[in-house]
Amino acid sequence: MSDKESKSLSILDYLSVAVATLGSLGVIVSVVMTGWVYEYSFLVGGMLLLLTSSYFVYKIIEKVSKDKQRSGAIWLSYVIAIFMYT
């Protein structure tokens, strides 16, 4: 497999990033909209979406990044920080 093929992103990679983004937005909405009826639903849904996509996003970062350790550590620290907050 050539180096160019290994760095190209597939549709599943983009889908994983989209799910992670939706999860992050769900958690952020639940933080900003305190007292809202659906606050808990957005928090739990966002956490689940972020958790299910975190490994796949980590693999995408590992595939694309030049400094895999730093980029992966930043992503994992973000995911852990979100879960520690909730």
Coordinates of N, CA and C in Angstrom, one line a residue, residues 12-28 45-58 60-61 75 78-79 82:
L12 N -16.2 6.4 6.0 CA -16.4 6.0 7.5 C -15.6 6.9 8.4
D13 N -14.4 7.4 7.9 CA -13.7 8.3 8.7 C -14.4 9.6 8.9
Y14 N -15.0 10.2 7.8 CA -15.7 11.4 7.9 C -17.0 11.2 8.8
L15 N -17.6 10.0 8.7 CA -18.8 9.8 9.5 C -18.4 9.7 11.0
S16 N -17.3 9.1 11.3 CA -16.8 9.1 12.7 C -16.5 10.5 13.3
V17 N -15.9 11.3 12.4 CA -15.7 12.7 12.9 C -17.0 13.5 13.1
A18 N -18.0 13.2 12.2 CA -19.3 13.9 12.3 C -20.0 13.4 13.6
V19 N -19.9 12.1 13.9 CA -20.5 11.6 15.1 C -19.9 12.2 16.4
A20 N -18.5 12.3 16.3 CA -17.8 13.0 17.5 C -18.2 14.4 17.6
T21 N -18.4 15.1 16.5 CA -18.8 16.5 16.5 C -20.2 16.7 17.1
L22 N -21.1 15.8 16.7 CA -22.4 15.8 17.2 C -22.4 15.6 18.7
G23 N -21.6 14.6 19.2 CA -21.5 14.3 20.6 C -21.0 15.5 21.4
S24 N -20.0 16.2 20.8 CA -19.4 17.4 21.5 C -20.5 18.5 21.6
L25 N -21.2 18.7 20.5 CA -22.2 19.7 20.5 C -23.3 19.4 21.4
G26 N -23.7 18.1 21.5 CA -24.7 17.7 22.5 C -24.3 18.0 23.9
V27 N -23.1 17.8 24.3 CA -22.6 18.1 25.6 C -22.5 19.6 25.8
I28 N -22.1 20.3 24.8 CA -22.0 21.8 25.0 C -23.4 22.4 25.1
G45 N -26.9 11.7 25.5 CA -26.7 11.4 24.1 C -25.4 11.8 23.6
G46 N -25.0 13.0 24.0 CA -23.7 13.5 23.6 C -22.5 12.7 24.1
M47 N -22.6 12.3 25.3 CA -21.6 11.4 25.9 C -21.5 10.1 25.2
L48 N -22.6 9.5 24.9 CA -22.6 8.2 24.2 C -22.0 8.4 22.8
L49 N -22.4 9.4 22.1 CA -21.9 9.6 20.7 C -20.4 9.9 20.8
L50 N -20.0 10.6 21.7 CA -18.5 10.9 21.8 C -17.7 9.7 22.2
L51 N -18.3 8.9 23.1 CA -17.6 7.7 23.5 C -17.5 6.6 22.4
T52 N -18.6 6.5 21.6 CA -18.6 5.5 20.6 C -17.7 5.9 19.4
S53 N -17.5 7.1 19.2 CA -16.6 7.6 18.1 C -15.2 7.9 18.5
S54 N -14.9 7.9 19.8 CA -13.6 8.4 20.2 C -12.4 7.5 19.7
Y55 N -12.6 6.2 19.7 CA -11.6 5.3 19.2 C -11.3 5.4 17.7
F56 N -12.4 5.6 17.0 CA -12.3 5.7 15.5 C -11.6 7.1 15.2
V57 N -12.0 8.1 15.9 CA -11.3 9.4 15.7 C -9.9 9.3 16.0
Y58 N -9.5 8.6 17.1 CA -8.1 8.4 17.5 C -7.4 7.7 16.4
I60 N -8.1 7.8 13.2 CA -8.0 8.8 12.1 C -6.8 9.7 12.4
I61 N -6.7 10.2 13.6 CA -5.6 11.1 14.0 C -4.3 10.4 13.8
W75 N -6.4 14.5 21.8 CA -7.7 14.0 21.6 C -8.2 13.2 22.8
Y78 N -9.1 15.5 25.7 CA -10.4 16.2 25.5 C -11.5 15.2 25.9
V79 N -11.5 14.0 25.4 CA -12.5 13.1 25.7 C -12.6 12.8 27.2
I82 N -14.2 15.8 29.0 CA -15.6 15.9 28.8 C -16.3 14.9 29.8

